[in-house]
XYZ file of C-alpha atoms in Angstrom:
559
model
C -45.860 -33.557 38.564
C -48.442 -32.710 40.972
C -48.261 -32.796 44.853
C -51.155 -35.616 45.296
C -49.242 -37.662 42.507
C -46.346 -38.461 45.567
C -49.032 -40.097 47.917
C -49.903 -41.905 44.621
C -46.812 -43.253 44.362
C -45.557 -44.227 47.755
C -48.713 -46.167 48.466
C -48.092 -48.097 44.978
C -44.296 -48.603 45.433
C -44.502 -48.928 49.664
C -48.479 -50.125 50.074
C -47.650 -51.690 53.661
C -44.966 -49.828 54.862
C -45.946 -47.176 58.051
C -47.093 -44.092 56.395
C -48.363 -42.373 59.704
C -48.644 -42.797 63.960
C -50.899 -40.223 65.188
C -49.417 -40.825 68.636
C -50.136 -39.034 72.243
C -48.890 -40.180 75.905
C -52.087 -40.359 77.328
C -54.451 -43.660 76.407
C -57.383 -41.591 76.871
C -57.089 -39.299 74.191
C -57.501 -41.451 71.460
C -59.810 -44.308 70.567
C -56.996 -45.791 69.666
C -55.780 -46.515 72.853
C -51.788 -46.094 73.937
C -50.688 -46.788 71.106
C -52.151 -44.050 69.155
C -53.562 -44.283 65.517
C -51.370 -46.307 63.146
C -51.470 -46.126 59.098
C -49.926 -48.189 56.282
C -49.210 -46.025 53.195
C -52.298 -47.836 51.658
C -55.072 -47.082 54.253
C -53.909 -43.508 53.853
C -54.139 -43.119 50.270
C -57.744 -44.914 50.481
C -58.816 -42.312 53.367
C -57.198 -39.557 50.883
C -59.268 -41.018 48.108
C -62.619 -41.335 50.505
C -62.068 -38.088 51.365
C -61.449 -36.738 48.228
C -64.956 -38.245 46.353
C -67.073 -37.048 49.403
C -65.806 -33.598 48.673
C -67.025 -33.961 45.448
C -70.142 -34.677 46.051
C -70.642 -32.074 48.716
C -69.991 -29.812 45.164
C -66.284 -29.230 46.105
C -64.546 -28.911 42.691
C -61.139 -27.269 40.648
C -60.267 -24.164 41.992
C -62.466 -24.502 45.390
C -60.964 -22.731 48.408
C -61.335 -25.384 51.426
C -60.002 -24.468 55.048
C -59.196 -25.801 57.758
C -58.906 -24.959 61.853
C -57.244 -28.068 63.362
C -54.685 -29.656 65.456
C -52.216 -31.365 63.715
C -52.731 -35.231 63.031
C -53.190 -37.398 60.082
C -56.683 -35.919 59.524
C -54.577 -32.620 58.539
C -52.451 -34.482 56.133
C -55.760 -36.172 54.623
C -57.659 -32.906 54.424
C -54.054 -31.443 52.036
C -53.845 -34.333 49.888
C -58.180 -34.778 49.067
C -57.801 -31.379 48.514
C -55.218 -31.500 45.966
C -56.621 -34.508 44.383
C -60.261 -33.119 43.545
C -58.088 -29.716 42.363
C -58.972 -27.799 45.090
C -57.012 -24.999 46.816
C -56.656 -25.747 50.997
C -56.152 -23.079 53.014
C -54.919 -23.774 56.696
C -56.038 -21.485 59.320
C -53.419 -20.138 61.912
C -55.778 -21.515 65.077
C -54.257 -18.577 67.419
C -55.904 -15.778 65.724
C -58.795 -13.879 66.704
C -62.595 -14.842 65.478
C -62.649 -11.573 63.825
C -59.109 -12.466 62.037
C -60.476 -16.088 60.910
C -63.562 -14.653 59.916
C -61.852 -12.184 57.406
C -59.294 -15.327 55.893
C -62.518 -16.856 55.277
C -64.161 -14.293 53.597
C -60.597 -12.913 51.456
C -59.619 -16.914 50.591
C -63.632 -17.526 49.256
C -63.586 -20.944 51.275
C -66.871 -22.597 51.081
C -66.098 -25.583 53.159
C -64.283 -25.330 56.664
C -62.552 -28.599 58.562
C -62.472 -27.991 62.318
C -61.429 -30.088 65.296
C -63.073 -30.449 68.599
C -61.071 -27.602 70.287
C -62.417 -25.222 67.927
C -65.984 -25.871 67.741
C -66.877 -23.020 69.689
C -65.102 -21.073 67.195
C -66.455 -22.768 64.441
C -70.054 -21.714 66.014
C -69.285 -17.983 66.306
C -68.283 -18.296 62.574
C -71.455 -20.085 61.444
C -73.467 -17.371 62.514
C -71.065 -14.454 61.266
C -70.557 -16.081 57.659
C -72.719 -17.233 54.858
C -70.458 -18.502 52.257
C -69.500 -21.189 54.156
C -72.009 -24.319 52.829
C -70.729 -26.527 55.260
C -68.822 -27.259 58.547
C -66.940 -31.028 58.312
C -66.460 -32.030 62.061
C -62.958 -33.825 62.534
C -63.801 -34.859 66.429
C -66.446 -36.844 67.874
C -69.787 -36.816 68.120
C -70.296 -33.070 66.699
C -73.434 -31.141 66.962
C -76.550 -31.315 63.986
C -74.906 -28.496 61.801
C -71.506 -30.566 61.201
C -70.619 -33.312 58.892
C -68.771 -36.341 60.444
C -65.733 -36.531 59.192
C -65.109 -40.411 59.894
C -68.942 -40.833 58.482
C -68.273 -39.211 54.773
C -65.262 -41.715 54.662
C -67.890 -44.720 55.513
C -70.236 -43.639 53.433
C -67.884 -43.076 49.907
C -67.294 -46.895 50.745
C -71.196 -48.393 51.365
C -72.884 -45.878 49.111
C -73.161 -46.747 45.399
C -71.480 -44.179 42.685
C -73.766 -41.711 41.610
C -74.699 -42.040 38.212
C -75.912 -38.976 35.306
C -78.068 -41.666 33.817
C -79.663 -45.030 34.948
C -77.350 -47.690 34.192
C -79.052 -50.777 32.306
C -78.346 -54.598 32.352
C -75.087 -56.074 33.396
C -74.013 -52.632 34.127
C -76.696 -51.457 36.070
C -75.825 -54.652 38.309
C -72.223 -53.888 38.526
C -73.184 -50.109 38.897
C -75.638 -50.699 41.825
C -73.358 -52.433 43.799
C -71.641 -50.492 46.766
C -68.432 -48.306 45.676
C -65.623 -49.275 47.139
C -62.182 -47.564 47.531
C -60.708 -49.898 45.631
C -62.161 -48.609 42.840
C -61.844 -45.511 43.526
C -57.953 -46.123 43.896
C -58.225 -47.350 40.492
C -60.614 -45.479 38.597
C -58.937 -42.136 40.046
C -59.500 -40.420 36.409
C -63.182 -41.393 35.784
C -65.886 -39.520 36.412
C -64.582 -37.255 39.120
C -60.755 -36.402 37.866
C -61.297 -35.667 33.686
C -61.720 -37.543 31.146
C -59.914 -41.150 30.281
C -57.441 -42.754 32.846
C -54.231 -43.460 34.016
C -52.416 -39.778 33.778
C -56.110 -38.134 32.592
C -56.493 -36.439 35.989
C -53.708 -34.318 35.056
C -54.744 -33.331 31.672
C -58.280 -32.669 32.556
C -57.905 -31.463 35.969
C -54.957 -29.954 37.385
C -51.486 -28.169 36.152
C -48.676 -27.964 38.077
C -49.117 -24.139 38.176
C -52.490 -24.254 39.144
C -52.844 -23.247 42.756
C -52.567 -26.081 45.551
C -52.427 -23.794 49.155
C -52.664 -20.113 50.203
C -51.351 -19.449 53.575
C -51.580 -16.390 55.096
C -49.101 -14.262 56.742
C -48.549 -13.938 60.081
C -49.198 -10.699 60.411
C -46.349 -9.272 62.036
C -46.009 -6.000 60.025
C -49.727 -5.600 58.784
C -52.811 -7.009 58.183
C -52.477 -10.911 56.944
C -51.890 -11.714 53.290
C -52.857 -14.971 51.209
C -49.902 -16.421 49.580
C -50.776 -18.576 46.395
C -48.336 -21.493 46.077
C -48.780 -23.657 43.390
C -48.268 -27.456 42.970
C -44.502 -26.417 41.504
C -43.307 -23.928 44.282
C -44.266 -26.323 46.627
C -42.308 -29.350 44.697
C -39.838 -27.397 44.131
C -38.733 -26.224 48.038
C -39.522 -30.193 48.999
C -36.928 -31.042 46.322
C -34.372 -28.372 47.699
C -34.609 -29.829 51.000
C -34.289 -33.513 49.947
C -30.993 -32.543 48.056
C -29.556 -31.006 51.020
C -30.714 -33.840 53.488
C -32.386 -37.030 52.061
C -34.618 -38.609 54.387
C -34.893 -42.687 54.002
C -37.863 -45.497 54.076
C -36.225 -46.448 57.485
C -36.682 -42.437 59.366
C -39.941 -41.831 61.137
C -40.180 -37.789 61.424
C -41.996 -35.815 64.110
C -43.697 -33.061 62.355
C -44.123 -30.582 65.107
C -44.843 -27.635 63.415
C -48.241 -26.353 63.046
C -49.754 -27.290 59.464
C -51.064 -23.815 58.775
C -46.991 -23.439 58.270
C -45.310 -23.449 55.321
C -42.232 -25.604 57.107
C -44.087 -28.382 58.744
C -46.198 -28.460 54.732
C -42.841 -28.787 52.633
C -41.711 -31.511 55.714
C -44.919 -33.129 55.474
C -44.526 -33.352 51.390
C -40.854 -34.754 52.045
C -41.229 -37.418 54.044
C -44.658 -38.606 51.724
C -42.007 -38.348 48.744
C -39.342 -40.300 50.703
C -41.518 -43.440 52.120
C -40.851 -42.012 55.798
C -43.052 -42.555 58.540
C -44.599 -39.656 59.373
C -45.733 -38.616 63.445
C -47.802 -36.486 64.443
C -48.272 -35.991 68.565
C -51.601 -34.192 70.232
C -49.467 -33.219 72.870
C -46.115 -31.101 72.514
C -45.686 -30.313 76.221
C -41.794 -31.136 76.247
C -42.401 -34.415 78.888
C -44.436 -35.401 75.686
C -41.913 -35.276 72.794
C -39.171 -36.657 75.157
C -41.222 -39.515 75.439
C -42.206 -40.153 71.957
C -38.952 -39.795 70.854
C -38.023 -42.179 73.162
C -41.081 -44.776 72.762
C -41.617 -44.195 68.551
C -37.422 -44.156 68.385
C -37.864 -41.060 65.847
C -35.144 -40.113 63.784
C -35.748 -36.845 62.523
C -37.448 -33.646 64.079
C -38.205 -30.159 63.186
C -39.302 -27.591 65.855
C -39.315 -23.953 66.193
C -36.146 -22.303 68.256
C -38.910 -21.848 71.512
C -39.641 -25.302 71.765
C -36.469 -26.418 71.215
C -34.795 -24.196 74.198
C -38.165 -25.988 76.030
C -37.058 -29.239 75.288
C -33.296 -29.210 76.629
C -34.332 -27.057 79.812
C -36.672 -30.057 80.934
C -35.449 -31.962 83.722
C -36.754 -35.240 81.933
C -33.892 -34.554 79.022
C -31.437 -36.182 81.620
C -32.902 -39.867 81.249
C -35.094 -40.608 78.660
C -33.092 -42.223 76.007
C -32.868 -40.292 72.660
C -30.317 -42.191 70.739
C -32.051 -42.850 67.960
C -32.134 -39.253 66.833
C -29.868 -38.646 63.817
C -31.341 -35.079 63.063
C -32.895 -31.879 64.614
C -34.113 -29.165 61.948
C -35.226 -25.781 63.060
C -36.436 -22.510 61.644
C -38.824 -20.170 61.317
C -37.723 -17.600 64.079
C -34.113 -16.463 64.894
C -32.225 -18.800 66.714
C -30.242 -18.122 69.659
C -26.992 -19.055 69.483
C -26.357 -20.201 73.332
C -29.674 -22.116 73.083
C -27.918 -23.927 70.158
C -24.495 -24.273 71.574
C -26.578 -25.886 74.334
C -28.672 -28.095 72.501
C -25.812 -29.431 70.449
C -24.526 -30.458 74.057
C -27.392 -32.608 75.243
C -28.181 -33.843 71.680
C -25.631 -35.759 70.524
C -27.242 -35.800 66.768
C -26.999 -33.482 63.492
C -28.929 -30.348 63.547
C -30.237 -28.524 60.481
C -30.705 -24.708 60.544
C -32.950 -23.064 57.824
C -34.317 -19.214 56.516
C -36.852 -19.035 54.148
C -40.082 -17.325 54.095
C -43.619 -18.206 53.135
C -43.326 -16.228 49.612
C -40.841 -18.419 48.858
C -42.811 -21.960 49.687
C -40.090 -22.059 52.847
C -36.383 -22.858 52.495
C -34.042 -20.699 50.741
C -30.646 -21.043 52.798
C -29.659 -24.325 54.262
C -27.181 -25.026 57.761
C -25.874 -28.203 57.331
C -25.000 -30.903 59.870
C -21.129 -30.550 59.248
C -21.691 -26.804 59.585
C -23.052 -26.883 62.842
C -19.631 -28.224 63.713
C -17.917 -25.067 63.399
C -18.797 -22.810 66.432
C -18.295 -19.750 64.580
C -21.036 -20.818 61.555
C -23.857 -21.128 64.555
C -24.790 -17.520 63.816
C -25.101 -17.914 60.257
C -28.443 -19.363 58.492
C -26.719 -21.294 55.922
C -25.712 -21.028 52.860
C -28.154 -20.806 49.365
C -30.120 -23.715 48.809
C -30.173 -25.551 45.805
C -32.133 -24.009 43.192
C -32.472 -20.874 45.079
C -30.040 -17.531 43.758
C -29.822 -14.930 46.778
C -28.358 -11.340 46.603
C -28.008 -8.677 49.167
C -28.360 -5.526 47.707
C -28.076 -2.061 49.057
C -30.545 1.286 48.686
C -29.401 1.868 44.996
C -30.401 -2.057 43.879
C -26.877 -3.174 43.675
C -24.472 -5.691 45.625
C -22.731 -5.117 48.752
C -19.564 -6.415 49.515
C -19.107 -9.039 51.891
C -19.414 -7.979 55.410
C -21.727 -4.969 54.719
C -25.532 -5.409 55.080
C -28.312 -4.893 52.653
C -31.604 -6.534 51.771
C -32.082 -9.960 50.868
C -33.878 -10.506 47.445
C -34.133 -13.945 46.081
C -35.301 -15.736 42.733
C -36.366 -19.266 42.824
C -38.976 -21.597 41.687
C -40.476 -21.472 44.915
C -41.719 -17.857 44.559
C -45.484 -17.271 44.872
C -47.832 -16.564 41.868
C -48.511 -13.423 44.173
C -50.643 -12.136 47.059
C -54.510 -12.700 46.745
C -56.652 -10.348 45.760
C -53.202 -7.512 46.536
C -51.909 -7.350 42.695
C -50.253 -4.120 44.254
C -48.769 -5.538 47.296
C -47.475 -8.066 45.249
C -45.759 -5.869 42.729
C -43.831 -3.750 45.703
C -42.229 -6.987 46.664
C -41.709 -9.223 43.246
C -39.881 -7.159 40.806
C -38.136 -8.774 37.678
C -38.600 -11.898 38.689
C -36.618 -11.085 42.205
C -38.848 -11.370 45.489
C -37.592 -8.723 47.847
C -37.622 -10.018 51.284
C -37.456 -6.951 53.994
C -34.650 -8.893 55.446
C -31.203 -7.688 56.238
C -28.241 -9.732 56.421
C -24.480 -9.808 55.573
C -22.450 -12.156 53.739
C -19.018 -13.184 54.785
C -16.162 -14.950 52.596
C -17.418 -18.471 52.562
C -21.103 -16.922 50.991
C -22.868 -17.728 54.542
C -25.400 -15.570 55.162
C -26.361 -13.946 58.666
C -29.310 -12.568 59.117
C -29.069 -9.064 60.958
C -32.680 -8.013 61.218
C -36.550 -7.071 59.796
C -35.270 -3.808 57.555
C -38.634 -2.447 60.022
C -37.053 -3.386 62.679
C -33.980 -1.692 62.674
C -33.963 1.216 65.476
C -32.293 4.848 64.038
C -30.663 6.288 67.316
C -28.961 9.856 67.395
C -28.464 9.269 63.132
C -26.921 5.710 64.162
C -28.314 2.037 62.793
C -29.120 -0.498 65.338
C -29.720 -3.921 64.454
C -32.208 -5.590 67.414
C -31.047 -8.946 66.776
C -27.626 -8.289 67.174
C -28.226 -6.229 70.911
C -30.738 -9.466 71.589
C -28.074 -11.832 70.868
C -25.899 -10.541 73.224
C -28.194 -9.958 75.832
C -29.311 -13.762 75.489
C -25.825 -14.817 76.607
C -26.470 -13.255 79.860
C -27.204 -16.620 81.925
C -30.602 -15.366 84.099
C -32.009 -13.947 80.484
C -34.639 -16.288 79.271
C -36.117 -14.343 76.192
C -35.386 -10.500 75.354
C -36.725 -8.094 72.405
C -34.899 -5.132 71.578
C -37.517 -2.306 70.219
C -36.950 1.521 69.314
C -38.978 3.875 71.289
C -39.752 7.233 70.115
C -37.700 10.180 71.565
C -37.974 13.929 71.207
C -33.916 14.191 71.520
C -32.586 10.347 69.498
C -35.562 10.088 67.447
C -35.383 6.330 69.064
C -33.928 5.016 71.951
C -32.617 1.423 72.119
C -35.377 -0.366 74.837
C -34.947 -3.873 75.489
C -37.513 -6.420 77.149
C -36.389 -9.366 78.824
C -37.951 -12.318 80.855
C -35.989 -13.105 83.609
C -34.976 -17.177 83.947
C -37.711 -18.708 86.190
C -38.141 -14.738 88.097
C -34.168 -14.790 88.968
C -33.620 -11.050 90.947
C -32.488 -8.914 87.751
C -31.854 -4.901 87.824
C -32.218 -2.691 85.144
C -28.596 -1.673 86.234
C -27.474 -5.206 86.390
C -28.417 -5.735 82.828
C -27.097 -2.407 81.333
C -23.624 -2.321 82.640
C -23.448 -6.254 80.758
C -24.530 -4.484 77.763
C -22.130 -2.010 78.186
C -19.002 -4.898 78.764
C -20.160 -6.018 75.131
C -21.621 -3.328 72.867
C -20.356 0.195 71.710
C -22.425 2.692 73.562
C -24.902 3.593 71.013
C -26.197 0.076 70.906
C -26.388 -0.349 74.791
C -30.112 -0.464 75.544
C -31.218 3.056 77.571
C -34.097 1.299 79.131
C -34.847 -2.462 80.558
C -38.235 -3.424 81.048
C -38.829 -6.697 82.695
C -41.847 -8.889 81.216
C -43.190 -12.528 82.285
C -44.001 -13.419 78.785
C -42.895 -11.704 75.743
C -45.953 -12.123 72.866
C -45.372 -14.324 69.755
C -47.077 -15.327 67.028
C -47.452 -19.003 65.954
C -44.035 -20.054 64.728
C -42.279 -18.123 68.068
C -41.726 -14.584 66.268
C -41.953 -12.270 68.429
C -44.766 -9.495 67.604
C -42.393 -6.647 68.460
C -45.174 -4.300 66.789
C -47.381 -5.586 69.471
C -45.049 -5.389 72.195
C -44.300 -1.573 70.995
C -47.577 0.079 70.636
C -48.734 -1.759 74.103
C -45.506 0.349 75.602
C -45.991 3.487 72.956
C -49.951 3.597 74.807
């Protein structure tokens, strides 16, 4: 099966049903008007298919790289799916990085075509005159400048513009073939002439295989220079299908993808709730006011965010009378969770929560916290247990198992595993060995095979011939109540070799001392572990899905 075969599907079994709300609080934001931009399952899968022909014949074919540097909203989920369905490869730009880091995804990835939104069109600019191999710039705003292409205007055009033809058509065909295209026939006709040869399943045979490549993300960055993951149509299938075992969605959820597309999370969400007939929303907006009124307005069911924006959410003052009860689920992931944020959470939000660990090697989920789990206080630590179709050991310095309790390295085999790292066949084979992807990840493992996640392998701190864990010192130091955020960090010393430093943002500038904050560490860790330094910070720097960039933070306090 391929990915753009589940839009395929839904539209034929569900053709009316809500596919999509692109949704935002303010009525000025969107032609639309309040009520945001609403899609059946049918429109979408004809705006897919528009899409999909006018990449064509812009020259877009199999095996294409096209990017993109937008906001989320359905235009995102149109630009994955006309991708996939022309055979293409997308590739989804983190928006937060620098020109100079864009520029070089572009350039390693090969894209030739680049979707951008109005906020980056100053970007977008910068790049046009820095890089060649880009042939053209598709505007997904309004009114872009003379070197874009409309987005909205390709779509019009693949549906008042007649099909080209290799040959001049002659008699009743040359009156049938004359005739404006429109979508409807493309919807039909999906095989013939741009998908292969014949119809009905003759896209897949002449087009695409399910190993073929659909996406390459690239890494965030945190311990090196970014890296293009290849995920093909199965890796991705198969992490959307480990998810739906664990937690089915149904044609009555609508799910708020807030999660940045460039993501592997929000991707594998998106592909679930397309597989499952759910509506999907999207929001412009995802101040915390925002999402506490869409949730209220839209009555969403489901919801994934990262950890920071859910600790955003419940400290709003607005949490205390909008109306959420027709939330059933909260998922998170994709940073370490604190466990007083989500004893906290689980008090205002009187739904299921879902905790996850997976990585982007791995097309996203690999361990799974279930609702019921969440119930048990002393589980909220843990990241789960294996997820279907996923087989996890952690092994120690010698390749073999630990026992449960001690920690080691998470490696993992699953069909979710990448083909590899583009253009890095040697990065690739450091981390994929036997068919095992080795994660850099340490963790421990207690009796019931729940696995906690102690911390980056790079990130544990050596003190005095002593192992530190940061995420262990953090977590304690996050239970301190005028502690907002903290990072623990090792900082080089003649006589330790490191020294246990923590940064912390005080709760809205509360009166902390470096003394103060020690002597709690000291009421809760062994000495070793007991930070040696505080440094107080407004803002502690993070990447895109709320990692913090501890290499960052350390070479800024190494200068």
């Amino acid at each position: 099966m391929l990915i753009q075969d589940t839009l395929e599907r839904t539209a034929r079994l569900f053709p009316e049903k809500e596919g999509m709300i692109f949704t935002t609080p303010s009525p000025t934001l969107l032609k639309g008007g309040k009520g945001g931009l609403r899609f059946t399952y049918r429109q979408l899968q004809d705006r897919v298919l528009s899409l999909a022909v006018a990449l064509n014949r812009l020259g877009i074919k199999k095996g294409d790289r096209v990017a993109a540097l937008m906001d989320n909203s359905n235009r995102y989920f149109e630009f994955f799916f006309a991708s996939f369905q022309i055979g293409a490869i997308a590739v989804p730009i983190n928006h937060r990085l620098s020109v100079s880091e864009i520029e070089f995804i572009l350039r390693d990835s090969g894209a030739s075509v680049l979707f951008i939104s109005d906020r980056f069109l100053s970007v977008a600019e910068d790049l046009k005159n820095r890089n060649e191999q880009i042939r053209f710039f598709i505007f997904a705003g309004e009114d872009g400048p003379s070197w874009t292409l409309d987005y909205e205007k390709l779509l019009k055009d693949i549906k008042n513009s007649p099909s080209p033809q290799s040959s001049p058509p002659k008699g009743e065909e040359a009156e049938k073939k004359s005739s404006p295209m429109r979508v409807e026939e493309v919807r039909d006709n999906i095989t013939s002439p741009l998908w292969g040869e014949g119809k009905g399943e003759g896209h897949k045979r002449g087009f695409s295989d399910e190993n073929d490549t659909a996406v390459i993300l690239y890494t965030s960055g945190t311990t090196g220079s970014p890296k293009g993951v290849m995920l093909s149509h199965r890796n991705l299938l198969s992490t959307t299908t480990s998810l739906l075992f664990s937690y089915p969605l149904t044609l009555t959820d609508k799910y708020c993808n807030q999660g940045p597309m460039f993501h592997i999370g929000p991707i594998i969400s998106m592909l679930a709730t397309t597989i499952s007939g759910t509506t999907h929303i999207f929001m412009d907006n995802l101040k915390p006011e925002a999402t506490l009124e869409t949730i209220e307005k839209e009555k969403i069911t489901m919801i994934m965010m990262a950890p920071t924006m859910l600790h955003r959410l419940i400290s709003h003052p607005d949490i205390n009378y909008r109306n959420l009860n027709s939330l059933r689920l909260i998922g998170y992931g994709g940073a370490p969770m604190s466990v007083t944020i989500l004893d906290k959470a689980q008090q205002y939000l009187k739904c299921g929560f879902l905790g996850s660990y997976g990585t982007t090697e791995t097309a996203g989920y690999l361990t799974i916290l279930t609702p019921d789990d969440h119930k048990k206080k002393n589980l909220l630590a843990s990241c789960g247990r294996e997820a279907y179709g996923v087989k996890i050991r952690i092994i120690n310095e010698n390749g073999g198992d630990v026992k449960n309790g001690e920690t080691g390295e998470i490696i993992v085999k699953t069909d979710g595993l990448m083909k590899g790292y583009l253009n890095k066949p040697k990065e690739t084979a450091k981390v994929i060995k036997e068919g095992w992807f080795y994660t850099g990840d340490v963790a421990k493992k207690d009796d019931g095979d729940y696995i906690y996640i102690v911390d980056r392998k790079k990130d544990m701190i050596i003190t005095g011939g002593e192992n530190v864990y940061s995420t262990e010192v953090e977590n304690m130091l996050m239970t301190h109540d005028k502690i907002g955020e903290a990072a623990v960090i090792g900082l080089p010393d003649e006589e330790w070799g490191e020294v246990v430093t923590a940064v912390v943002v005080p709760v809205n500038g509360d009166n902390l001392t470096e003394k103060d904050i020690i002597e709690y560490c000291r009421s809760k860790l062994t000495h070793y572990k007991c930070p040696k330094s505080i440094i107080f910070k407004d803002s502690l720097p993070k990447n895109s899905s709320g990692k913090i960039l501890k290499r960052e933070l350390k070479s800024d306090l190494i200068k």
